Structures are given as structure tokens and as C-alpha cells.
Amino acid sequence: MYLALEESLRHAVAAFVAAHWPDAAPEGPEALAAALVVERPPKAELGDFALPLCFDLARRLRRPPRALAQEIASGLALPSGLARAEAAGGGYLNAFADRAWLFAQAAAAQRDPGLRPALDGKAIVEHTNINPNKAAHIGHLRNAVLGDTFARLLRFRGETVEVQNYIDNTGVQVADVAVGLERLEAGETPGALTTKIHVYEVERRTLADEGAISPAPHFLPLIPERHRATYSFDYFCWDLYARVSRLYAENPASVQWRAAALAAIEQAEEGRSTNSTAEIAALVAGAIVTAHLRTMRRLHIAYDVLPRESEILRLHFWREAFEQMKARGAIRLETAGKNAGCWVMDWRQGEGSAAAGAANTEPDAGGDAGYAAPDDAAKVIVRSNGTVTYVGKDIAYQLWKFGLLGRDFQYRRRQPVDGQTGPWITTAEDGDANHPPFGRARWVFNVIDTRQSYLQEVVQAGLRALGYADEAGRSVHFSYEMVALTPRCARELGYQLSPEEERKSHVEVSGRKGLGVKADDLLDRLLHGAWAEVANRHPELDGAGQLALAGPIATGAARYFLLKFTRNALIAFDFEDALSFDGETGPYVQYAAVRAASILRKAEAAGVQPDPAAGAELLAATDVWDLLSLAARLEATVHQALAAGEPAYVAKYAFQLAQAFNNFYHRRPVLAEEDAGRRAALLALVAVTQRQLAHALELLGMAAPEIM
RNA sequence: GGGCGCGUAGCUCAGUGGACCAGAGCAUCCGCCUUCUAAGCGGAGGGUCGCGGGUUCGAAUCCCGCCGCGCCCGCCA
């Protein structure tokens, strides 16, 4: 309710100011209302809303702020839902919500009408984007969880959202694994590989059946340690990829195999040849994508469509973008200098040129060669050998997202994963004509870590250079800091730290080194921990019953852990913190919801009905009011979280609401309350809290269990 | 050399447009389960908000300058 109340308050105040001091509000009441700042007073006793406008008015009217605040407070026509207004502090105008009104609204499950769509069309949220050549790790998890939660928040606000997960199935990373299979796993042929993947699948399914855990796709805790390496194909590739990287390092001549593999894959994609390397690469990418979808499903993450690099190649998206860029002068052919023969894009005109010029005149005489010399503002888009760079393809793809490329993919449903309908995936031919419309978005949010900031800027510059300044402005790099490992965690994983690494606060995850915490390992350890807790509390349940309770707890713990940090915080991952279920964690929030549900269940069994009517007197108590006012702030919190692009705000909110409820829980034995009216009112508050907590958990992609 | 980000309690982090805004969790110590699930609640100790200036009645918050740390700046992806 707070958003709507705040809105009507702003309008009322603006109307008053415009009517009484027209000179001080030349912009008119509408514009003034929109510009008014509304804060939250430091203490609940001071009210629910605080407007600092009088400090500003005081200057224009040359009158003391406190007197102005008083004048507004006494003359203001209070909108419904607000009880009173008063001057506070040095000149704040504070307003108080009508607590009984708010309670009645909340108990009637009224959603805050102040939260409305703010985007003027469809938003694409692209996240996950994991190279399909190895198991997902916790860094990928942060990306996916952030993106998924952001998409949930947008949808909650009423936006139209399309979630995409881009699959680079023809890149070097996949080629490297193909090399590994062909060269290190002697005799690996497409047929043998198909068998191997099939075996992994069957084995996985068998193990899942033995564990009797149909909802939980992976269940490593039940698997003996020695079998884990062969358990899953993505795990196998994780190790194989590291082995290939080691091979390249130890035997530089072997790097030619990668180039050959890459060329073979490209030829096949362009239809110029069929070859076993390309077939293997396609098998690998397909199987790994399946593994990733399965992993993400454990975290309640799904996608609308999976656009693939292979179709971008086959459908010649780049060729189209290249023509547009040449035609509009976005790129030019360099004829001299180190970039001779390349098509380059000039960007940041006028901005970086001075600095770049200065740097160029100063040869880096004694400097180390470790950093790249500052360049002129030209970015290579097409190499002198005629091939396109990564950014070039990204610009083409970004054009497609906005519907500016003039070409589209075909689409088909992907095979089901664990019985669930598969997402749509791109195809070059024989697509399903009945696919939903994809692309042609108004807004594009690319969830990519902060290390890619530079390239994201180049992509936006590319749109601008093509004359699409608006689209560039609606291209948002939803960036976040990386997940690294504490040295202790790296050691725990069996990694040998160098002396320098030993001193650092964190070490970077590296797929090439095979250094990282696999997403499924984290989830399995959480599941293991949650199961142990559940087994203690519910010895009456059998193993399957206990696991059914443990699954959502593990998922909740993982998601909350990744969401409680703001985007700019670098997460130095350590199992000790991540595996905790105490304090500010997902299970803490879920536990509060369970307690509320338990009260509601018992009340229903006893025939006690919730009723806010007799709550007026109760609402004067701070613990009760703290709880209700927080519960009524869900939409306001979502509003702020979206404005700041910080899902962490919602996580923090859920925790605070759980905290307020736990406090209330210990002070107010609801069902033991003797006065029937008070009991009904307390029960109504429990119901409101339970509902809002469940909403918040849903937004965070977490389950609100009935028992745990 | 340039760009971006970070620096707040022993540790990990909040502080979303200036009022008790110096906070939370963990860790440590002390209490609380015959009463709606103790994955909980209450209490204690613990901080010159990196340093120095500036703006303001008022700055962790805004501006400038330092210091330290991280990431990025390729005809790799």
C-alpha cells in the first residue's frame, strides 16, 4: 500500500503548494508531485512518510522551513489511507498512515496499486550464457540467479519479459573439448560418444530412481565418491577441458589441433562439409546444454528461448549486420598502421582522443609489457583475414534482439528435460511455424559480469554508429562482480596455490585450470546438510519424505546466498558461509514462513477465523505495527529494487520481514490469546505476513514450505 | 597510461537523494525449549565509516586530491 499512499500524498502536497504559493511551484502541481522526495522517518513514532520539501521552499519563499511545514500539515486535504500530517524536526513534513485502514487493505489481500509497469514494451533479459563445454560453476550460478530474479521482479511489476539463454555452441571452448575427446580419449568417434552420453544419462536416471527422489535430478550424496567422476557428462567434460588446456601449455604444437577443430566446425556450420569433429562438437554442446538446463531447474530457473551461435552463422546474421555497418559508415577499412586491412569502428569520438593521443606520443619505454598499451579509439570489427570478431557478432545479435537486423531464426521445441517441456531453441530450417514471437524487444537487459563492461560499451557504440541511439540507450548492461574463491576454499578443492595467491583475499575461478566449485556440488552439499537437519526433526518420515523437505531448503539456501550481496560486491566464496542455515540465510526466511503456516493450520483446525476488525488497539504496539508496516511494503521494495537494479533489496526485505515475524512470534502467542477479537486480529496479521513472505520468496525463486 | 569498481565492527556485508544512519549476520560471552517447530528469541562486548581537504546548520553518504586493493583496455572468445 505504501507506494499508492506515497503517490496520493505527493499529489496532495503538490496541489497545496501550487495553490498557496504558485510562485514557488512554477512547474505546476503535476511536475511538482513527480519531483517531490519522500523519505522514511528514522523511527516509526515519527510517521511513515517524511517530505523534506520545506527546506527547499524556505529558500524560495524566504520563510523558516518549520513554519511552512506546519502550514502545509494543518491545511492539507488528507487522502484516504492517511491519518494525519505534522511538522517534524527542523522542517520535515511527516505523514502517518491510517493503521486500521492499512490492516484492512492488507487482510483483504489488496495488492499495492502503486506498482505499475514502467517499460513501454517487451523486455529481453538474457542470462546464464554458459559455454556448453563443461559443468556450470558458482560464478554461472550467480549470473543465472541474478537474471532470473530480475526477470521475476519485472514480471511482478507487470512487464512483458522474454528470458533468453545464449548458447555459444561453435566457439573455441567447445572445440577444445572436441579436441580432448578425439586426441586424449583415444578412438572417440561420434558413435562412441553418443553411447557414452547415453550411458551417463541412463546411469543418472538409475541413480535417481534408486534414491527415490524424482523431483531432485542429481543426488550425489547417495553416490559413492569413486563413482562421481563418471556420474555426469558435464563433470567428465570439466576435467577433460582442464586436461586439454594443460596439453596446450605443455605441448604448444598441439594448439594447432584447436585451430583445425574450429575450422572443421565452421565448415560444417556453413554447409561446406560434414566431419566427425563437428559432429562430436554438436553432441558435446547438446548434452552439456541439457546438463545445464537440469542444473538450473534445481534452482527454479527456466528460459523462453535458447538462441544459438550455430544459427547465427548459418543464417548469416553477421553478413547482414556487416552490410548495414558499411552502408551507414559505422565502420571503415583501415589502410595503414597496425590495423591495416581490418574493418574498424571509431567510437567515443572526442572523448578518449585526447588521452589516447597523449599516450601515443609517450612510448612505454621502461614499462612492463603486462598491460595493453592505450589505443586510439578504433576497435577492430573484422580482422584482416576477413573473419569477424566477437564484438562484431555481438552487435549483430543485439540488432536482432531489437528487431533491427531484418532477419530472424526459425524455432523448434527442445527435447524435454526430466519430463519437463523443453524451451524453444533456434534452428536454421524446418522450424515450428507456431512458435511465439521472439526478439523485437523494446528493452534489452544483458546480465554479464563486470569484466565485460568494455565490450558491452562497444556494442552500444555500434548501435549508435548505426543510427540506433534510442536502442543503444535501452541496451542495459546488468553487470555484477565475479564470484571468486577464498584461498582456503581453493585449497580445499585440491588446488596448489602460488605464494602470491596465498596472500590474496581471493583467487579467480578458472575453467581452464579446472578450478571452481561446480554448481551441482554446492547444491548437493546443501542438500546433504538440509537432509541431516530434516532427519533430526522428522524421524517419523522415510528417506524420500525427508528429501522432499530438504530439496527446497537447499535451493533456498543457494539462491539466498547469491542474492544477498549487492551486484558490486565481489563474492569470495567459502563453503563455511555458503552452507550455513543460521542467521541471514534462505532457510531462516523459509522457517519464518513455516511458523506462520503452522499457526494458520492449527487455527483452521480449531475453527479460529482471522479478522482484522479488532486490531486497532493492537496496532499501537511497536512489534505489531513494525510487522504490519513491513508486510505492506513488499511492492514498495520491489519498486526500489527495480529502480536500482538490485535484487538484493528484495532478499534483504524478506529477511527483515522474517526477523520482524520471529520477534512477533516470541512475544505474541497467537492461539493462546484469550480475547477472541484480539486473537482473530493477531491471526489476520499472521495471515498477511505469511502471504507477503510467500510472495517475497516466490520473487526470489524460493519455495515457501509448509513444514521443515 | 586510461576506464570501471571497491575500502564501514575480529570475519562477511547493508546503509536505495543529508533527521538517533553508525547497522545486520557470523564468530565470542551470558540467558531462554512441559506453552503456535530453538533452522528461533533476548542480552553483552566490539567501529577515528582508508587518509586529507572542501561544500553545508548538518557528510559513511555530495565535490576535489591522495593511499591501498580488484577487474578491464587483443586482428582471444
PDB file of N, CA and C in Angstrom, chain A residues 419-465:
ATOM      1  N   GLY A 419      11.306 -34.874 -18.085  1.00  0.00           N
ATOM      2  CA  GLY A 419       9.850 -34.851 -18.161  1.00  0.00           C
ATOM      3  C   GLY A 419       9.240 -33.474 -18.285  1.00  0.00           C
ATOM      4  N   GLN A 420      10.058 -32.440 -18.185  1.00  0.00           N
ATOM      5  CA  GLN A 420       9.525 -31.078 -18.312  1.00  0.00           C
ATOM      6  C   GLN A 420       9.630 -30.630 -19.774  1.00  0.00           C
ATOM      7  N   THR A 421       8.686 -29.846 -20.218  1.00  0.00           N
ATOM      8  CA  THR A 421       8.737 -29.315 -21.569  1.00  0.00           C
ATOM      9  C   THR A 421      10.027 -28.534 -21.769  1.00  0.00           C
ATOM     10  N   GLY A 422      10.691 -28.807 -22.876  1.00  0.00           N
ATOM     11  CA  GLY A 422      11.922 -28.090 -23.149  1.00  0.00           C
ATOM     12  C   GLY A 422      11.646 -26.674 -23.620  1.00  0.00           C
ATOM     13  N   PRO A 423      12.632 -25.794 -23.535  1.00  0.00           N
ATOM     14  CA  PRO A 423      12.457 -24.429 -24.028  1.00  0.00           C
ATOM     15  C   PRO A 423      12.514 -24.399 -25.553  1.00  0.00           C
ATOM     16  N   TRP A 424      12.156 -23.280 -26.152  1.00  0.00           N
ATOM     17  CA  TRP A 424      12.341 -23.116 -27.584  1.00  0.00           C
ATOM     18  C   TRP A 424      13.816 -22.921 -27.858  1.00  0.00           C
ATOM     19  N   ILE A 425      14.223 -23.417 -29.031  1.00  0.00           N
ATOM     20  CA  ILE A 425      15.627 -23.281 -29.408  1.00  0.00           C
ATOM     21  C   ILE A 425      15.657 -22.891 -30.876  1.00  0.00           C
ATOM     22  N   THR A 426      16.727 -22.211 -31.271  1.00  0.00           N
ATOM     23  CA  THR A 426      16.777 -21.770 -32.657  1.00  0.00           C
ATOM     24  C   THR A 426      17.173 -22.908 -33.577  1.00  0.00           C
ATOM     25  N   THR A 427      16.748 -22.803 -34.827  1.00  0.00           N
ATOM     26  CA  THR A 427      17.135 -23.772 -35.840  1.00  0.00           C
ATOM     27  C   THR A 427      17.200 -23.026 -37.163  1.00  0.00           C
ATOM     28  N   ALA A 428      17.955 -23.604 -38.108  1.00  0.00           N
ATOM     29  CA  ALA A 428      18.120 -22.901 -39.380  1.00  0.00           C
ATOM     30  C   ALA A 428      17.048 -23.291 -40.386  1.00  0.00           C
ATOM     31  N   GLU A 429      16.446 -24.461 -40.156  1.00  0.00           N
ATOM     32  CA  GLU A 429      15.436 -24.907 -41.125  1.00  0.00           C
ATOM     33  C   GLU A 429      14.430 -25.818 -40.433  1.00  0.00           C
ATOM     34  N   ASP A 430      13.299 -26.012 -41.086  1.00  0.00           N
ATOM     35  CA  ASP A 430      12.251 -26.892 -40.566  1.00  0.00           C
ATOM     36  C   ASP A 430      11.793 -26.503 -39.172  1.00  0.00           C
ATOM     37  N   GLY A 431      11.684 -25.221 -38.947  1.00  0.00           N
ATOM     38  CA  GLY A 431      11.212 -24.768 -37.644  1.00  0.00           C
ATOM     39  C   GLY A 431       9.712 -24.968 -37.499  1.00  0.00           C
ATOM     40  N   ASP A 432       9.245 -24.862 -36.274  1.00  0.00           N
ATOM     41  CA  ASP A 432       7.826 -24.967 -35.973  1.00  0.00           C
ATOM     42  C   ASP A 432       7.196 -23.592 -36.223  1.00  0.00           C
ATOM     43  N   ALA A 433       6.237 -23.569 -37.152  1.00  0.00           N
ATOM     44  CA  ALA A 433       5.642 -22.279 -37.526  1.00  0.00           C
ATOM     45  C   ALA A 433       4.841 -21.664 -36.386  1.00  0.00           C
ATOM     46  N   ASN A 434       4.483 -22.466 -35.424  1.00  0.00           N
ATOM     47  CA  ASN A 434       3.631 -21.957 -34.346  1.00  0.00           C
ATOM     48  C   ASN A 434       4.404 -21.439 -33.138  1.00  0.00           C
ATOM     49  N   HIS A 435       5.626 -21.034 -33.379  1.00  0.00           N
ATOM     50  CA  HIS A 435       6.406 -20.532 -32.228  1.00  0.00           C
ATOM     51  C   HIS A 435       5.907 -19.154 -31.823  1.00  0.00           C
ATOM     52  N   PRO A 436       6.065 -18.830 -30.541  1.00  0.00           N
ATOM     53  CA  PRO A 436       5.714 -17.473 -30.107  1.00  0.00           C
ATOM     54  C   PRO A 436       6.685 -16.475 -30.728  1.00  0.00           C
ATOM     55  N   PRO A 437       6.337 -15.211 -30.782  1.00  0.00           N
ATOM     56  CA  PRO A 437       7.283 -14.239 -31.345  1.00  0.00           C
ATOM     57  C   PRO A 437       8.454 -14.025 -30.404  1.00  0.00           C
ATOM     58  N   PHE A 438       9.650 -14.113 -30.946  1.00  0.00           N
ATOM     59  CA  PHE A 438      10.842 -13.851 -30.141  1.00  0.00           C
ATOM     60  C   PHE A 438      11.567 -12.634 -30.699  1.00  0.00           C
ATOM     61  N   GLY A 439      12.366 -12.004 -29.840  1.00  0.00           N
ATOM     62  CA  GLY A 439      13.098 -10.821 -30.277  1.00  0.00           C
ATOM     63  C   GLY A 439      12.194  -9.608 -30.385  1.00  0.00           C
ATOM     64  N   ARG A 440      12.578  -8.633 -31.218  1.00  0.00           N
ATOM     65  CA  ARG A 440      11.808  -7.400 -31.385  1.00  0.00           C
ATOM     66  C   ARG A 440      11.457  -6.745 -30.059  1.00  0.00           C
ATOM     67  N   ALA A 441      12.436  -6.683 -29.178  1.00  0.00           N
ATOM     68  CA  ALA A 441      12.192  -6.132 -27.851  1.00  0.00           C
ATOM     69  C   ALA A 441      12.313  -4.619 -27.861  1.00  0.00           C
ATOM     70  N   ARG A 442      11.725  -4.029 -26.839  1.00  0.00           N
ATOM     71  CA  ARG A 442      11.850  -2.592 -26.627  1.00  0.00           C
ATOM     72  C   ARG A 442      13.055  -2.324 -25.719  1.00  0.00           C
ATOM     73  N   TRP A 443      13.259  -3.248 -24.781  1.00  0.00           N
ATOM     74  CA  TRP A 443      14.367  -3.123 -23.830  1.00  0.00           C
ATOM     75  C   TRP A 443      15.176  -4.412 -23.837  1.00  0.00           C
ATOM     76  N   VAL A 444      16.488  -4.275 -23.677  1.00  0.00           N
ATOM     77  CA  VAL A 444      17.342  -5.455 -23.604  1.00  0.00           C
ATOM     78  C   VAL A 444      18.257  -5.356 -22.387  1.00  0.00           C
ATOM     79  N   PHE A 445      18.122  -6.331 -21.507  1.00  0.00           N
ATOM     80  CA  PHE A 445      18.985  -6.391 -20.325  1.00  0.00           C
ATOM     81  C   PHE A 445      19.940  -7.565 -20.478  1.00  0.00           C
ATOM     82  N   ASN A 446      21.219  -7.271 -20.594  1.00  0.00           N
ATOM     83  CA  ASN A 446      22.226  -8.328 -20.713  1.00  0.00           C
ATOM     84  C   ASN A 446      22.885  -8.540 -19.367  1.00  0.00           C
ATOM     85  N   VAL A 447      22.639  -9.686 -18.792  1.00  0.00           N
ATOM     86  CA  VAL A 447      23.237  -9.999 -17.498  1.00  0.00           C
ATOM     87  C   VAL A 447      24.613 -10.617 -17.744  1.00  0.00           C
ATOM     88  N   ILE A 448      25.641  -9.815 -17.519  1.00  0.00           N
ATOM     89  CA  ILE A 448      27.014 -10.264 -17.766  1.00  0.00           C
ATOM     90  C   ILE A 448      27.901  -9.632 -16.708  1.00  0.00           C
ATOM     91  N   ASP A 449      28.926 -10.339 -16.285  1.00  0.00           N
ATOM     92  CA  ASP A 449      29.728  -9.787 -15.198  1.00  0.00           C
ATOM     93  C   ASP A 449      30.524  -8.555 -15.625  1.00  0.00           C
ATOM     94  N   THR A 450      31.019  -7.840 -14.639  1.00  0.00           N
ATOM     95  CA  THR A 450      31.585  -6.506 -14.857  1.00  0.00           C
ATOM     96  C   THR A 450      32.830  -6.533 -15.742  1.00  0.00           C
ATOM     97  N   ARG A 451      33.468  -7.693 -15.851  1.00  0.00           N
ATOM     98  CA  ARG A 451      34.670  -7.756 -16.682  1.00  0.00           C
ATOM     99  C   ARG A 451      34.349  -7.509 -18.152  1.00  0.00           C
ATOM    100  N   GLN A 452      33.067  -7.646 -18.499  1.00  0.00           N
ATOM    101  CA  GLN A 452      32.671  -7.442 -19.891  1.00  0.00           C
ATOM    102  C   GLN A 452      32.177  -6.028 -20.158  1.00  0.00           C
ATOM    103  N   SER A 453      32.356  -5.120 -19.213  1.00  0.00           N
ATOM    104  CA  SER A 453      31.825  -3.765 -19.356  1.00  0.00           C
ATOM    105  C   SER A 453      32.308  -3.097 -20.639  1.00  0.00           C
ATOM    106  N   TYR A 454      33.594  -3.240 -20.887  1.00  0.00           N
ATOM    107  CA  TYR A 454      34.180  -2.586 -22.046  1.00  0.00           C
ATOM    108  C   TYR A 454      33.500  -3.062 -23.332  1.00  0.00           C
ATOM    109  N   LEU A 455      33.337  -4.377 -23.468  1.00  0.00           N
ATOM    110  CA  LEU A 455      32.738  -4.906 -24.686  1.00  0.00           C
ATOM    111  C   LEU A 455      31.265  -4.517 -24.801  1.00  0.00           C
ATOM    112  N   GLN A 456      30.583  -4.441 -23.686  1.00  0.00           N
ATOM    113  CA  GLN A 456      29.188  -4.015 -23.725  1.00  0.00           C
ATOM    114  C   GLN A 456      29.083  -2.567 -24.196  1.00  0.00           C
ATOM    115  N   GLU A 457      30.057  -1.771 -23.798  1.00  0.00           N
ATOM    116  CA  GLU A 457      30.069  -0.383 -24.252  1.00  0.00           C
ATOM    117  C   GLU A 457      30.285  -0.320 -25.756  1.00  0.00           C
ATOM    118  N   VAL A 458      31.172  -1.187 -26.245  1.00  0.00           N
ATOM    119  CA  VAL A 458      31.443  -1.200 -27.679  1.00  0.00           C
ATOM    120  C   VAL A 458      30.178  -1.592 -28.450  1.00  0.00           C
ATOM    121  N   VAL A 459      29.458  -2.564 -27.929  1.00  0.00           N
ATOM    122  CA  VAL A 459      28.222  -2.990 -28.595  1.00  0.00           C
ATOM    123  C   VAL A 459      27.239  -1.823 -28.679  1.00  0.00           C
ATOM    124  N   GLN A 460      27.095  -1.103 -27.575  1.00  0.00           N
ATOM    125  CA  GLN A 460      26.185   0.044 -27.581  1.00  0.00           C
ATOM    126  C   GLN A 460      26.663   1.114 -28.561  1.00  0.00           C
ATOM    127  N   ALA A 461      27.984   1.298 -28.585  1.00  0.00           N
ATOM    128  CA  ALA A 461      28.532   2.267 -29.533  1.00  0.00           C
ATOM    129  C   ALA A 461      28.229   1.838 -30.964  1.00  0.00           C
ATOM    130  N   GLY A 462      28.226   0.536 -31.185  1.00  0.00           N
ATOM    131  CA  GLY A 462      27.917   0.011 -32.514  1.00  0.00           C
ATOM    132  C   GLY A 462      26.501   0.369 -32.924  1.00  0.00           C
ATOM    133  N   LEU A 463      25.557   0.206 -31.997  1.00  0.00           N
ATOM    134  CA  LEU A 463      24.178   0.580 -32.299  1.00  0.00           C
ATOM    135  C   LEU A 463      24.085   2.072 -32.613  1.00  0.00           C
ATOM    136  N   ARG A 464      24.781   2.848 -31.814  1.00  0.00           N
ATOM    137  CA  ARG A 464      24.734   4.290 -32.008  1.00  0.00           C
ATOM    138  C   ARG A 464      25.308   4.663 -33.376  1.00  0.00           C
ATOM    139  N   ALA A 465      26.402   4.014 -33.722  1.00  0.00           N
ATOM    140  CA  ALA A 465      27.044   4.311 -35.002  1.00  0.00           C
ATOM    141  C   ALA A 465      26.138   3.946 -36.169  1.00  0.00           C
TER     142      ALA A 465
END
